[in-house]
PDB file of C-alpha atoms in Angstrom:
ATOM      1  CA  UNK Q 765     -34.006 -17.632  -2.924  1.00  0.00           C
ATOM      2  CA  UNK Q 766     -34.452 -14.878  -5.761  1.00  0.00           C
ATOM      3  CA  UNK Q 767     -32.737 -16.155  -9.196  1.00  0.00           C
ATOM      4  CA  UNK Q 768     -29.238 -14.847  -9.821  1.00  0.00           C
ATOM      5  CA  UNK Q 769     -29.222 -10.867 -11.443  1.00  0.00           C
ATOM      6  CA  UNK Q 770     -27.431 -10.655 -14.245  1.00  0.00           C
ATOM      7  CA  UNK Q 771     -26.087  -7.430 -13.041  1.00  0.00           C
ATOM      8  CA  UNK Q 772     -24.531  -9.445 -10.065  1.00  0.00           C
ATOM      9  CA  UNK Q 773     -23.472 -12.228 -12.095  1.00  0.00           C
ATOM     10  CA  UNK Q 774     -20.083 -13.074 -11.589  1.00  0.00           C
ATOM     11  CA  UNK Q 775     -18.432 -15.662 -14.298  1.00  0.00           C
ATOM     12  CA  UNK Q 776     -15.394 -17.066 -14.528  1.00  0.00           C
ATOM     13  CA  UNK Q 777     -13.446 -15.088 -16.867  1.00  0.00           C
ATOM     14  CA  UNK Q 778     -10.134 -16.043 -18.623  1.00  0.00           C
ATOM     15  CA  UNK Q 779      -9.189 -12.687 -18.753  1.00  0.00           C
ATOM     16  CA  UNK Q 780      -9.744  -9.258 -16.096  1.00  0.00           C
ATOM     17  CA  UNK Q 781     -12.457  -6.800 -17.403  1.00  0.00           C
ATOM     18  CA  UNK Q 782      -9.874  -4.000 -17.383  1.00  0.00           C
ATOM     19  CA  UNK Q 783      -6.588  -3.758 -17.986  1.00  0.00           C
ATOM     20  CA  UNK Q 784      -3.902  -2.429 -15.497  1.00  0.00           C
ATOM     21  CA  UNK Q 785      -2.263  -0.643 -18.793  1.00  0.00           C
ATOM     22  CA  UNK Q 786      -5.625   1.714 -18.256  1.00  0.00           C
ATOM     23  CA  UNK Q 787      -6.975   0.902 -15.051  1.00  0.00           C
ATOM     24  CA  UNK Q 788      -5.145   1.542 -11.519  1.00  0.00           C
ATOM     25  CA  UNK Q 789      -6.321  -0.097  -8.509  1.00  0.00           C
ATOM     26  CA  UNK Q 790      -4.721   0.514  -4.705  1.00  0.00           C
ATOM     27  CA  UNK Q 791      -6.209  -1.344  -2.249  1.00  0.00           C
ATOM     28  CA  UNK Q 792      -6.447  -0.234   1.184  1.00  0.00           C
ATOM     29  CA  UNK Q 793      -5.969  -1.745   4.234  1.00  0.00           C
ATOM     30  CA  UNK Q 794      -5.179  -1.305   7.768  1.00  0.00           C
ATOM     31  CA  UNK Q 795      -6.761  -1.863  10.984  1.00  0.00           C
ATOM     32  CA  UNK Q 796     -10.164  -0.647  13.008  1.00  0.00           C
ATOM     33  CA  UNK Q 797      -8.923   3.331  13.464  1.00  0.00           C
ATOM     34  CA  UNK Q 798      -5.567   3.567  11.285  1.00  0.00           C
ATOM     35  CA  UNK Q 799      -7.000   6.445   9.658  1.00  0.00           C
ATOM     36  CA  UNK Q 800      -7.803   5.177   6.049  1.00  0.00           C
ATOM     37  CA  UNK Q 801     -10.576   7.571   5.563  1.00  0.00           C
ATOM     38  CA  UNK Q 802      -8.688  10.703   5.919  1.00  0.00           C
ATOM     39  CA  UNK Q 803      -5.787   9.342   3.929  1.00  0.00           C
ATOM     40  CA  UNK Q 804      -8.424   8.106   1.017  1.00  0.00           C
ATOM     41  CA  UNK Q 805     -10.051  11.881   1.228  1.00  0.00           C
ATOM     42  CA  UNK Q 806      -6.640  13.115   0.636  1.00  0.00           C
ATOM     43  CA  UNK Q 807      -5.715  10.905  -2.228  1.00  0.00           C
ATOM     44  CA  UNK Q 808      -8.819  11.518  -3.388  1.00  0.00           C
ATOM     45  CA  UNK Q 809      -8.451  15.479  -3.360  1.00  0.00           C
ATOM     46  CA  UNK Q 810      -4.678  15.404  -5.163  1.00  0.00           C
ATOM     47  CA  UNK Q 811      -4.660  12.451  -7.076  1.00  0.00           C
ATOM     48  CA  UNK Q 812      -7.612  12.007  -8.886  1.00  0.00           C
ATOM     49  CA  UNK Q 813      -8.552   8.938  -7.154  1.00  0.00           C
ATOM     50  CA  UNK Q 814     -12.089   7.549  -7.034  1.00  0.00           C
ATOM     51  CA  UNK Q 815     -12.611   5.841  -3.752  1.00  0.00           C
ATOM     52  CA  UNK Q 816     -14.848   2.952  -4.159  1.00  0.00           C
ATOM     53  CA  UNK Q 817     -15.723   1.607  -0.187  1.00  0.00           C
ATOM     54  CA  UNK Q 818     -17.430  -2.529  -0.134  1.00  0.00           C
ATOM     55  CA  UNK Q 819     -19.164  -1.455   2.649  1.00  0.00           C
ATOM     56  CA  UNK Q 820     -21.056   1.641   1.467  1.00  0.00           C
ATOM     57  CA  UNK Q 821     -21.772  -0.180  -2.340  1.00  0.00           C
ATOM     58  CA  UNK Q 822     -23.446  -3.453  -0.831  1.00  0.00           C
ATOM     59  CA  UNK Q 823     -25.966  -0.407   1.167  1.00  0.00           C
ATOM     60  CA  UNK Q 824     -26.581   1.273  -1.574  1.00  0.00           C
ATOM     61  CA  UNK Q 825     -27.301  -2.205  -3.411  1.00  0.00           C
ATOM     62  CA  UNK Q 826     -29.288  -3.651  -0.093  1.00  0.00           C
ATOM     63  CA  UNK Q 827     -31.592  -0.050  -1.195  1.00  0.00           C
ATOM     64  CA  UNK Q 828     -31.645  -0.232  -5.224  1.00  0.00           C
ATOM     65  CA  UNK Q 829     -34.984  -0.747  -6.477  1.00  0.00           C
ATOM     66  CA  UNK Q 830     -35.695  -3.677  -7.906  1.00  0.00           C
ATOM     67  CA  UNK Q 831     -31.952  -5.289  -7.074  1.00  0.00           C
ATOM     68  CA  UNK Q 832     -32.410  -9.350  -6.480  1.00  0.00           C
ATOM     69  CA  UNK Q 833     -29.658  -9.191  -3.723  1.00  0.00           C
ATOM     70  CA  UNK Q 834     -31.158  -6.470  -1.768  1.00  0.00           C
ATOM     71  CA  UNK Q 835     -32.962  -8.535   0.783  1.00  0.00           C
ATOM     72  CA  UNK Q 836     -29.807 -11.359   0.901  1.00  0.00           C
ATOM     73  CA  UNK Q 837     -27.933  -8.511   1.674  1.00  0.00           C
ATOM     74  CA  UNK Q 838     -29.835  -6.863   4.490  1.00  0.00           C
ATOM     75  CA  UNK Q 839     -30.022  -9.997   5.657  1.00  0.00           C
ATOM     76  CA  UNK Q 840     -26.135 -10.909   5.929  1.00  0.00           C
ATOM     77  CA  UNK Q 841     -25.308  -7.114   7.223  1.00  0.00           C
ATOM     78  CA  UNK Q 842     -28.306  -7.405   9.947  1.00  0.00           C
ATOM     79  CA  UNK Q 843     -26.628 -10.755  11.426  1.00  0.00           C
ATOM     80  CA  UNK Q 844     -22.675  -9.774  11.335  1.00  0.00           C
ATOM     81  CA  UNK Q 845     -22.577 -12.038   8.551  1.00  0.00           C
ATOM     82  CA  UNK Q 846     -20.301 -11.685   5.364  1.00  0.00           C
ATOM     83  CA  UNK Q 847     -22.024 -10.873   1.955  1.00  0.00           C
ATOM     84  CA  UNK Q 848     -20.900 -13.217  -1.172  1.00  0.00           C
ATOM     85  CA  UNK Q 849     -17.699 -12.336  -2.297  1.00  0.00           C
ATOM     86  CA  UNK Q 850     -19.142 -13.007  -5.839  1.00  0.00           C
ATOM     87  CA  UNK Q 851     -21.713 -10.083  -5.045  1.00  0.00           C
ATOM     88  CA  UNK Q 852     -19.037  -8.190  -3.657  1.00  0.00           C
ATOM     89  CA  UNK Q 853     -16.560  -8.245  -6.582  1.00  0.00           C
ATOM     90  CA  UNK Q 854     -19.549  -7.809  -9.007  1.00  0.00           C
ATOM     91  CA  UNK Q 855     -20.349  -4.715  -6.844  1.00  0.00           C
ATOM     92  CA  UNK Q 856     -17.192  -2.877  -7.743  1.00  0.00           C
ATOM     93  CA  UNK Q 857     -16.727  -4.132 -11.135  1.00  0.00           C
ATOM     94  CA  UNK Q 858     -20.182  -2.095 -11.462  1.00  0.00           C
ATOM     95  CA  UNK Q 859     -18.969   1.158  -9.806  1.00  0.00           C
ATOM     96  CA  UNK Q 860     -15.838   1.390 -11.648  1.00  0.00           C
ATOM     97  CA  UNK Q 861     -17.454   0.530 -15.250  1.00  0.00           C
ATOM     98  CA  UNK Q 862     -19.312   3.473 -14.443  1.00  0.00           C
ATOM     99  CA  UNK Q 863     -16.360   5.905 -13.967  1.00  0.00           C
ATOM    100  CA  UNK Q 864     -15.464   5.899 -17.721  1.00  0.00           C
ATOM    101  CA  UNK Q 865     -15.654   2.892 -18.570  1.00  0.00           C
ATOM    102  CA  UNK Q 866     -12.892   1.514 -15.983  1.00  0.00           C
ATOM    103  CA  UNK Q 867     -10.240   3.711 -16.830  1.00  0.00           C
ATOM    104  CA  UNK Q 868      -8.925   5.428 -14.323  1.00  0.00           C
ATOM    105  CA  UNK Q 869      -7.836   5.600 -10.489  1.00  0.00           C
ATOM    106  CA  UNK Q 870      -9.528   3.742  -7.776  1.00  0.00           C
ATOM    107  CA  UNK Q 871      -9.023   2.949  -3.864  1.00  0.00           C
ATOM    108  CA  UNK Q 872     -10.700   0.067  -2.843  1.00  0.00           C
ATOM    109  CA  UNK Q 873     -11.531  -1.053   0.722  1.00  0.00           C
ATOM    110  CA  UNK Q 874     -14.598  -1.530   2.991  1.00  0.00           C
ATOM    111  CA  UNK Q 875     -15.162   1.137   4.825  1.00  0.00           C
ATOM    112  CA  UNK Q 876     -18.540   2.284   5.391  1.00  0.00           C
ATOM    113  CA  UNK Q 877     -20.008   5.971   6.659  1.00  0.00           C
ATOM    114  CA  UNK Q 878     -22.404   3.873   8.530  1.00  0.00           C
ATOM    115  CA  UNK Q 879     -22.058   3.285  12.106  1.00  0.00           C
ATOM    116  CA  UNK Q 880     -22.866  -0.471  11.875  1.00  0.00           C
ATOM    117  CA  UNK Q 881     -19.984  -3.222  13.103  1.00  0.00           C
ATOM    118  CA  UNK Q 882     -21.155  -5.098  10.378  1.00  0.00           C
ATOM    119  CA  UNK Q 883     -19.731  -2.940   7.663  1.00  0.00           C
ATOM    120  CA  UNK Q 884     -16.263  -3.326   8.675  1.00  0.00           C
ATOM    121  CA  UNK Q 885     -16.662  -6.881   8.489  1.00  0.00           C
ATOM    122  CA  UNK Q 886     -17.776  -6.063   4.381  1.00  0.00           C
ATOM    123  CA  UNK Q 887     -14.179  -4.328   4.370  1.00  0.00           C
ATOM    124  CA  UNK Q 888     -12.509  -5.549   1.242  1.00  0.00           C
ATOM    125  CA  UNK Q 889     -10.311  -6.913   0.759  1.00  0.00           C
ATOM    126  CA  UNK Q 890     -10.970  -9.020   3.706  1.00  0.00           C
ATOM    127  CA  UNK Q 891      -9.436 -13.038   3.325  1.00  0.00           C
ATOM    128  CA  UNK Q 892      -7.441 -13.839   0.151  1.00  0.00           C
ATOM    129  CA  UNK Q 893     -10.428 -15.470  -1.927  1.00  0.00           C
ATOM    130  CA  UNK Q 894     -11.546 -12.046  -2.102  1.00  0.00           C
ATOM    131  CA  UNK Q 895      -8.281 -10.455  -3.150  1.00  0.00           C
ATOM    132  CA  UNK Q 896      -7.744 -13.186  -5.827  1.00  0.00           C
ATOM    133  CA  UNK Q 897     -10.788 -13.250  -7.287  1.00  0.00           C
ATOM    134  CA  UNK Q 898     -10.870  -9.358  -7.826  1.00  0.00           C
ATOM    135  CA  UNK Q 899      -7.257  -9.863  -9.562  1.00  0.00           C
ATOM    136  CA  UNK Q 900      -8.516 -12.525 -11.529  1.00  0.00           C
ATOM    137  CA  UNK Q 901     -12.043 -11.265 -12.754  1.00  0.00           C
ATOM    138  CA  UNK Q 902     -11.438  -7.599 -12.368  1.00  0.00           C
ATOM    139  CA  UNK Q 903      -8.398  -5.680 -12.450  1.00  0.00           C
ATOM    140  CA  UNK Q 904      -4.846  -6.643 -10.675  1.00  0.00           C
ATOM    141  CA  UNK Q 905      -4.126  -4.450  -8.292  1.00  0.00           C
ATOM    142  CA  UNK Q 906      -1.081  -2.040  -8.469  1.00  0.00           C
ATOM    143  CA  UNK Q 907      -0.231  -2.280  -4.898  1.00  0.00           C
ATOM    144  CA  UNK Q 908      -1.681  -2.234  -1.523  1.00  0.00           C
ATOM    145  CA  UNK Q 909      -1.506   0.503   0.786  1.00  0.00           C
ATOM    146  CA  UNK Q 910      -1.493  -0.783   4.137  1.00  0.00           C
ATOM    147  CA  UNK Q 911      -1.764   1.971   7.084  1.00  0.00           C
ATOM    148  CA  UNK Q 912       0.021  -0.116   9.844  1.00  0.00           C
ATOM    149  CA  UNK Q 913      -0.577   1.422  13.278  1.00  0.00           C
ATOM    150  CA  UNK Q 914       0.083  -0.690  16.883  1.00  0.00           C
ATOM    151  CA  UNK Q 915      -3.296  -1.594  19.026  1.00  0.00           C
ATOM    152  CA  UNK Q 916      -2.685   0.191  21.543  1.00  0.00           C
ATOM    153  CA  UNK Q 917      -3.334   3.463  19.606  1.00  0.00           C
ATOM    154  CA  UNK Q 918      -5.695   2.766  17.238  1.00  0.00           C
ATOM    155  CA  UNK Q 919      -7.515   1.713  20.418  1.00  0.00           C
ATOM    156  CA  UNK Q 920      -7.460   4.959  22.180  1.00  0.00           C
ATOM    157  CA  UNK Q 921      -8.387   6.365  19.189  1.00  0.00           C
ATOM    158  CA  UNK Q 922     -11.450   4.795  18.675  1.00  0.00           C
ATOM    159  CA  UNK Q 923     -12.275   5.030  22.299  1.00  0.00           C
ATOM    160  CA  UNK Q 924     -11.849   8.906  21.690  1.00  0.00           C
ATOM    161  CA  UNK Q 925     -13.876   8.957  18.883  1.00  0.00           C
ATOM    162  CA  UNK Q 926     -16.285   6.833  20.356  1.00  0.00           C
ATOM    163  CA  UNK Q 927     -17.050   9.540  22.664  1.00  0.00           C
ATOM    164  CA  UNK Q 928     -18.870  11.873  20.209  1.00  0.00           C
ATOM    165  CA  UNK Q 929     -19.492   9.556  16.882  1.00  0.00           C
ATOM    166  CA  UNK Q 930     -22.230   7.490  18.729  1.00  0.00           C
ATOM    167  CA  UNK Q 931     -21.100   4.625  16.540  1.00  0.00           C
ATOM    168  CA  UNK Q 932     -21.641   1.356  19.449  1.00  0.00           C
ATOM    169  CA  UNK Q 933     -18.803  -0.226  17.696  1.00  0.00           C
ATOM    170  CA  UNK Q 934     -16.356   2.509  19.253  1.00  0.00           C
ATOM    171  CA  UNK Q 935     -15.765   0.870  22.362  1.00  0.00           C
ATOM    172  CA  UNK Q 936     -13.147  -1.614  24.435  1.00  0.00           C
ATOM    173  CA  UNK Q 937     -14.526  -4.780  23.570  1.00  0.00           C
ATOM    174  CA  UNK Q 938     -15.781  -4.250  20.376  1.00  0.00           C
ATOM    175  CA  UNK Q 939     -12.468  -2.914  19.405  1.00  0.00           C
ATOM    176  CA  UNK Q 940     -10.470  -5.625  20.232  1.00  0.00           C
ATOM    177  CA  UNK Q 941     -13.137  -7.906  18.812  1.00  0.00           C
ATOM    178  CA  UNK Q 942     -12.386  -5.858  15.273  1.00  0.00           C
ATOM    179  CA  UNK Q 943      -8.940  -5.765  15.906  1.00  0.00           C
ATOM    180  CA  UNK Q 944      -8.663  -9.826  16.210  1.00  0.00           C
ATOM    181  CA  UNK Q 945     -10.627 -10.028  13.071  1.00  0.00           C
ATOM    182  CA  UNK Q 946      -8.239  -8.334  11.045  1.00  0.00           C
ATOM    183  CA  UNK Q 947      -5.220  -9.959  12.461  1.00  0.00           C
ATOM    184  CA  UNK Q 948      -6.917 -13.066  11.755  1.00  0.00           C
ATOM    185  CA  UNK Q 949      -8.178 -12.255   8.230  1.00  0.00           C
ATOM    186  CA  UNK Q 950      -6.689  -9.436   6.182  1.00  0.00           C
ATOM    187  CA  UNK Q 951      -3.545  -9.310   7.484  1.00  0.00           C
ATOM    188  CA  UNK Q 952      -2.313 -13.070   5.202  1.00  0.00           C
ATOM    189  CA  UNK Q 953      -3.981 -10.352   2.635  1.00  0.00           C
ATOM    190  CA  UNK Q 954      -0.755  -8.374   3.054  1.00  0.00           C
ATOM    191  CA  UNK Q 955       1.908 -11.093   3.659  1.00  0.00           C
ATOM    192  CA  UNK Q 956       0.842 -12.584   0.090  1.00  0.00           C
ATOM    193  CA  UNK Q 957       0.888  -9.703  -1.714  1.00  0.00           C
ATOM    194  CA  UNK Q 958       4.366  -8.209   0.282  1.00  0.00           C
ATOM    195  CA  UNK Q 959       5.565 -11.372  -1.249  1.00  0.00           C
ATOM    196  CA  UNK Q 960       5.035  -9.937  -4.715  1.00  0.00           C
ATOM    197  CA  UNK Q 961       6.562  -6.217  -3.724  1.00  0.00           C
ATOM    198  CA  UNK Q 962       3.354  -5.189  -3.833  1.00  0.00           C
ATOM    199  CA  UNK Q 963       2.585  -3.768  -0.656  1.00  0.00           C
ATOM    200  CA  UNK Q 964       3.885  -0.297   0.482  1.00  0.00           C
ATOM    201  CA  UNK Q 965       3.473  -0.020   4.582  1.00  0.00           C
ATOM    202  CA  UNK Q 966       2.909   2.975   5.773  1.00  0.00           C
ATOM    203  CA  UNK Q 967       3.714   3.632   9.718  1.00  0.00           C
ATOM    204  CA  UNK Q 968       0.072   5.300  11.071  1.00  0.00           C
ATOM    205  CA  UNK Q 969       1.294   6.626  14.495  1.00  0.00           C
ATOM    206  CA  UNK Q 970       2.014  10.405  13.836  1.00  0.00           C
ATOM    207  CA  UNK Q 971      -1.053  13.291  13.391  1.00  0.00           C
ATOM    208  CA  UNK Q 972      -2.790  12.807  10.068  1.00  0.00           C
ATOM    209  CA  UNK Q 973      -0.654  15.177   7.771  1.00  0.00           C
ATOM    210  CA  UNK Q 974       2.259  14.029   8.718  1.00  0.00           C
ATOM    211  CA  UNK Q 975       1.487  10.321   7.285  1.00  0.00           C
ATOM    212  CA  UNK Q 976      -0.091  12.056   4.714  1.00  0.00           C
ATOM    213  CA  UNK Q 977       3.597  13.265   3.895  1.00  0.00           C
ATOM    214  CA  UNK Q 978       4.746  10.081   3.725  1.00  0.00           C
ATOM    215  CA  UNK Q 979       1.922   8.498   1.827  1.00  0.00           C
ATOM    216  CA  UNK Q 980       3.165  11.145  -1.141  1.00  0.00           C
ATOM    217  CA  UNK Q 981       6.640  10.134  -0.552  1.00  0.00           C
ATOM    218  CA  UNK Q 982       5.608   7.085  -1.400  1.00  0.00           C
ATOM    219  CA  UNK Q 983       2.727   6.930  -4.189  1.00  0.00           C
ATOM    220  CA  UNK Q 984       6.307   8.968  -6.135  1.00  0.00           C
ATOM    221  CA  UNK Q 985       8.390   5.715  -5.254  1.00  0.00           C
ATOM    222  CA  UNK Q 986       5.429   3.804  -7.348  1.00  0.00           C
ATOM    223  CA  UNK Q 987       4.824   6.438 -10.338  1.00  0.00           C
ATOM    224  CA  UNK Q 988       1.958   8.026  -8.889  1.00  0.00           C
ATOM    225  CA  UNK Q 989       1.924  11.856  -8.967  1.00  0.00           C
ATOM    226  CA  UNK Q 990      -0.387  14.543  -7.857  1.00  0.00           C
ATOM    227  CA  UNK Q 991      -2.815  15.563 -10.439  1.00  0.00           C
ATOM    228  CA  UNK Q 992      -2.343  19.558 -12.014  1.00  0.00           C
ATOM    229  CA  UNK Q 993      -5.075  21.890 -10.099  1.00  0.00           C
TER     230      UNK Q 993
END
């Protein structure tokens, strides 16, 4: 195995590389077809938000020239298999270092534009050692953002979409596959941090603007307003 980058390097720190005072960080999670992308395009557009997505960073890595985790990571995304978390974490400290110099907005979760299954399975965050060790080396989060939508209709959904996306995810049994995954994984992700008040659920049944309504509603309730045009 190729020695450890430094640029992947993950320590232990005593202290998070930025500091919330200067640094906001929204996670975002909800399941297979909630509609997360067109609510992080929108936050994007009117709040100034930089939307960093696991999925599509590890690719990009997997690509980089000269990167000593880009054949590891083919590798793990090629067999359905999750990437490091310590690659992961390091992945998005990168990104938002580069968006001056941490300070900022950011939406984190693991979507990918790729059609692969495996990328939702590099959503982040996906189990709780992920989630903690972002708070702890990174940034605490301000709050997650959790798009909560039934089965039944994220499922027909995806089936719809399915029909002209050509993604082979987008189908019954992959779906529910998906949809177990999350139950099983990310969804402790949001009972620990409701716990903490710092979860705002957000129901994910109605057409996209009207959730989009309520998504303003209530980024106000948490100090979050829409940036000047």
């Amino acid at each position: 195995m190729a020695p450890t980058s430094p640029r992947l390097s993950a320590p232990t720190k005593s202290t998070p590389t930025f500091s919330p005072e200067h640094t906001s960080v929204i996670y975002v999670l909800g399941g297979p077809g909630a509609g997360k992308g067109t609510q992080c395009a929108n936050l994007v557009r009117d709040y100034g938000f930089r939307h960093l997505s696991a999925g599509d960073l590890l690719r990009a890595e997997q690509d980089r020239e000269g990167s000593e985790f880009g054949s590891m990571i083919k590798e793990h995304i090629a067999e359905g298999k999750i990437v490091p978390m310590e690659v992961t974490v390091q992945l998005l400290e990168n990104a938002m270092m580069e968006k001056d110099k941490g300070r900022g907005r950011f939406l984190i979760d693991g979507s990918s534009s790729s059609s692969s299954a495996a990328a939702f399975d590099n959503r982040f965050p996906r189990k709780m050692d992920q989630a903690i060790r972002f708070e702890e080396a990174v940034c605490p989060s301000k709050f997650t953002l959790f798009f909560d939508c039934p089965e039944d209709v994220m499922t027909e959904r995806l089936i719809d979409r399915g029909k002209t996306s050509g993604r082979a995810d987008d189908n019954a049994e992959s779906i529910k596959k998906r949809f177990k995954t999350f139950v099983e994984t990310s969804m402790p992700v949001v009972e620990y941090f409701e716990k903490e008040d710092k979860v705002v659920k957000v129901k994910a049944v109605k057409k996209p603007e009207e959730i989009y309504e309520e998504v303003k509603r209530r980024m106000g309730g948490r100090g979050f307003e829409m940036e000047k045009k």
